XYZ file of C-alpha atoms in Angstrom:
226
model
C -18.529 -3.713 -31.477
C -16.955 -1.995 -30.314
C -17.185 0.114 -26.558
C -15.600 3.810 -26.820
C -14.590 5.090 -23.614
C -14.735 9.089 -22.695
C -12.113 10.357 -20.800
C -13.756 9.321 -17.735
C -12.877 6.373 -14.974
C -13.517 3.792 -17.132
C -10.955 0.546 -17.722
C -12.662 -0.695 -20.691
C -16.055 -1.190 -20.030
C -16.012 -1.323 -16.422
C -16.619 2.531 -14.361
C -14.779 2.714 -11.184
C -15.876 4.490 -8.553
C -14.482 7.523 -8.112
C -12.830 7.127 -4.406
C -11.246 4.614 -5.739
C -9.037 6.359 -8.428
C -8.192 8.607 -6.089
C -7.167 5.714 -3.466
C -5.465 4.165 -6.671
C -3.373 7.297 -7.732
C -2.811 7.731 -4.884
C -0.719 4.273 -4.525
C 0.615 4.617 -7.286
C 2.083 7.894 -6.351
C 3.412 5.760 -3.652
C 5.030 3.721 -5.587
C 6.937 5.728 -8.212
C 8.264 7.222 -4.909
C 9.480 4.971 -3.375
C 11.821 3.853 -6.742
C 12.404 6.837 -7.687
C 11.678 9.612 -4.814
C 8.966 13.048 -5.031
C 9.966 13.032 -9.336
C 9.046 10.107 -9.326
C 5.978 10.932 -8.685
C 3.690 12.043 -12.001
C 0.371 12.278 -12.883
C 0.365 10.720 -16.232
C 2.336 8.089 -15.326
C 0.134 7.272 -12.386
C -3.172 7.553 -14.872
C -1.171 4.610 -16.578
C -0.329 2.624 -14.219
C -3.774 2.721 -12.376
C -5.458 2.153 -15.509
C -7.767 5.038 -16.464
C -7.102 7.630 -18.885
C -4.864 10.839 -17.810
C -8.002 13.739 -18.013
C -9.029 11.243 -15.294
C -6.346 12.083 -12.727
C -8.480 15.903 -12.786
C -10.849 15.380 -11.279
C -9.528 14.729 -7.857
C -5.957 16.170 -8.010
C -5.881 20.188 -10.096
C -2.287 19.178 -10.893
C 0.806 17.261 -10.712
C 1.965 19.330 -6.831
C -1.718 18.289 -5.816
C -1.248 14.840 -6.137
C 2.430 14.963 -4.759
C 0.616 16.839 -1.169
C -1.708 13.471 -1.226
C 0.955 11.474 -1.692
C 3.336 12.968 1.359
C 0.659 12.578 3.213
C 0.224 8.647 2.402
C 4.014 8.558 2.748
C 4.759 10.325 6.072
C 1.110 7.411 7.498
C 4.021 4.534 6.645
C 6.659 6.451 8.612
C 3.847 6.958 11.797
C 3.118 2.909 11.322
C 6.526 1.893 11.376
C 7.221 4.365 14.750
C 3.840 3.556 16.493
C 4.519 -0.998 15.729
C 8.274 0.025 17.084
C 7.116 1.630 20.307
C 4.265 -0.673 20.503
C 6.588 -3.084 21.179
C 8.272 -1.585 24.176
C 6.826 -2.744 27.096
C 6.142 -1.444 30.406
C 2.974 1.092 31.900
C 2.518 4.414 31.737
C 4.983 6.075 32.973
C 7.337 4.029 34.871
C 10.530 5.867 33.661
C 12.580 2.950 32.338
C 9.311 2.234 29.746
C 9.309 5.638 28.692
C 13.071 5.986 28.056
C 12.328 3.104 25.830
C 9.772 4.122 24.163
C 10.946 7.175 23.091
C 14.265 5.554 21.912
C 11.883 3.428 19.812
C 10.366 6.208 18.447
C 13.809 7.192 17.436
C 14.553 3.897 16.329
C 11.667 2.864 13.364
C 12.376 6.740 12.088
C 15.880 6.451 11.062
C 15.362 2.551 9.967
C 12.437 3.980 7.556
C 14.531 6.375 6.514
C 17.478 3.244 5.847
C 14.978 1.095 3.936
C 13.514 4.080 1.917
C 15.106 6.399 1.518
C 12.246 7.592 -1.169
C 9.374 7.321 0.575
C 11.724 9.179 3.511
C 12.549 11.479 0.715
C 8.607 12.034 -0.033
C 7.251 12.916 3.182
C 9.562 16.050 3.862
C 9.378 17.087 -0.371
C 5.927 19.532 0.616
C 4.721 21.259 -3.014
C 2.650 23.163 -0.667
C 2.305 24.714 3.637
C 2.366 20.682 4.758
C 0.400 19.994 8.409
C 2.729 16.987 10.134
C -0.300 17.172 13.242
C -2.846 14.393 12.839
C -6.605 15.493 12.335
C -7.805 17.237 15.039
C -6.227 17.248 18.415
C -3.811 14.797 18.004
C -5.524 12.590 19.603
C -6.925 10.178 17.723
C -5.736 6.767 16.004
C -3.813 7.949 12.728
C -1.083 9.928 14.570
C 1.443 10.696 12.268
C 4.768 11.328 13.791
C 5.218 14.650 15.634
C 2.246 12.979 17.186
C 3.826 10.212 17.662
C 7.377 11.923 19.640
C 4.911 14.463 21.277
C 3.184 11.340 23.170
C 6.486 9.940 23.959
C 7.524 13.537 25.153
C 4.723 13.610 27.659
C 5.001 10.909 28.609
C 8.164 11.208 29.928
C 6.848 13.914 31.980
C 5.073 12.263 33.780
C 7.296 9.924 34.789
C 9.333 12.651 35.812
C 12.276 12.163 33.896
C 12.078 15.633 31.881
C 10.833 19.023 34.041
C 7.438 20.229 32.443
C 8.300 24.129 32.478
C 11.369 22.035 29.516
C 8.595 20.316 27.879
C 6.133 23.322 25.668
C 8.291 22.496 21.695
C 11.348 20.648 22.634
C 9.995 18.285 19.969
C 11.612 20.215 17.235
C 15.389 19.802 18.065
C 14.856 16.523 19.370
C 13.155 15.706 16.046
C 15.705 17.993 14.086
C 18.818 16.093 15.611
C 17.143 12.756 14.416
C 15.387 13.662 11.171
C 19.610 15.680 10.388
C 21.429 11.898 11.401
C 19.083 11.031 8.874
C 19.507 13.482 6.193
C 23.421 13.305 6.495
C 23.813 9.235 6.515
C 20.668 8.745 3.027
C 21.403 11.221 0.450
C 24.141 14.082 2.337
C 27.521 13.327 3.012
C 28.146 10.204 5.211
C 25.544 7.998 3.415
C 28.917 6.130 2.719
C 30.427 5.265 5.487
C 30.147 1.637 7.116
C 27.846 -0.147 9.049
C 29.218 0.645 11.662
C 30.108 4.089 11.928
C 26.791 4.237 10.816
C 25.796 2.669 14.107
C 27.953 4.982 16.287
C 26.958 8.262 15.314
C 23.039 6.914 16.211
C 23.911 5.507 19.364
C 26.143 9.312 19.681
C 23.239 11.100 18.152
C 20.321 8.941 21.167
C 23.174 10.119 23.926
C 23.047 13.380 22.462
C 19.071 13.657 23.156
C 18.753 12.107 26.403
C 21.834 14.339 27.684
C 19.644 17.088 26.612
C 16.235 15.786 28.366
C 18.159 15.647 30.679
C 16.010 17.513 34.521
C 16.356 19.482 35.916
C 18.306 18.617 38.967
C 20.743 16.864 36.361
C 19.550 13.041 35.891
C 20.810 12.005 32.819
C 17.543 10.396 30.093
C 19.239 6.945 30.063
C 22.756 6.032 29.992
C 21.838 2.197 27.968
């Protein structure tokens, strides 16, 4: 007897839960993005990888852009996990100036390492087909902080530690983020992509010094000179 296959979420004769198919499509999209960047995220290929008929994807995503938006968010979460792990390795109590400086450096280092080691995911994280929130849901204090929330938390700690003047804190995450992101793009797919490793390392040190100097408190004390 032949088992018929409907246009639903069926693989063989076993029906999959709705949530499992959606999660599977996002996971497949992540793998496509990892090897080919955002242009590789295609609904038909994702459904083939998951093992469902193409029409099943439209029960979860209106079109390819919706799937790409979900994959973008997932790529950002991977970046956030890298950043959180880097910060967690830094010892020192909250509010200690030296520890706060090291945590800022850990944030930037994790960001640049992710861009270098996962170029497809990094490009996908910022190749948004629609307006996308870079913040965590709610007030940005939950367990699943996005990269921007983590940067904000470290900058807030610099204020608590007396390193960054409170009047300079509002909005300063954006020039900091722009500086690190710019270096990641220039040395990733940009004109500096073929520079030797030693040169890249030197550029990263210069960028860190530039950011730390820009975060100097009102009294002129530079933020770290390691």
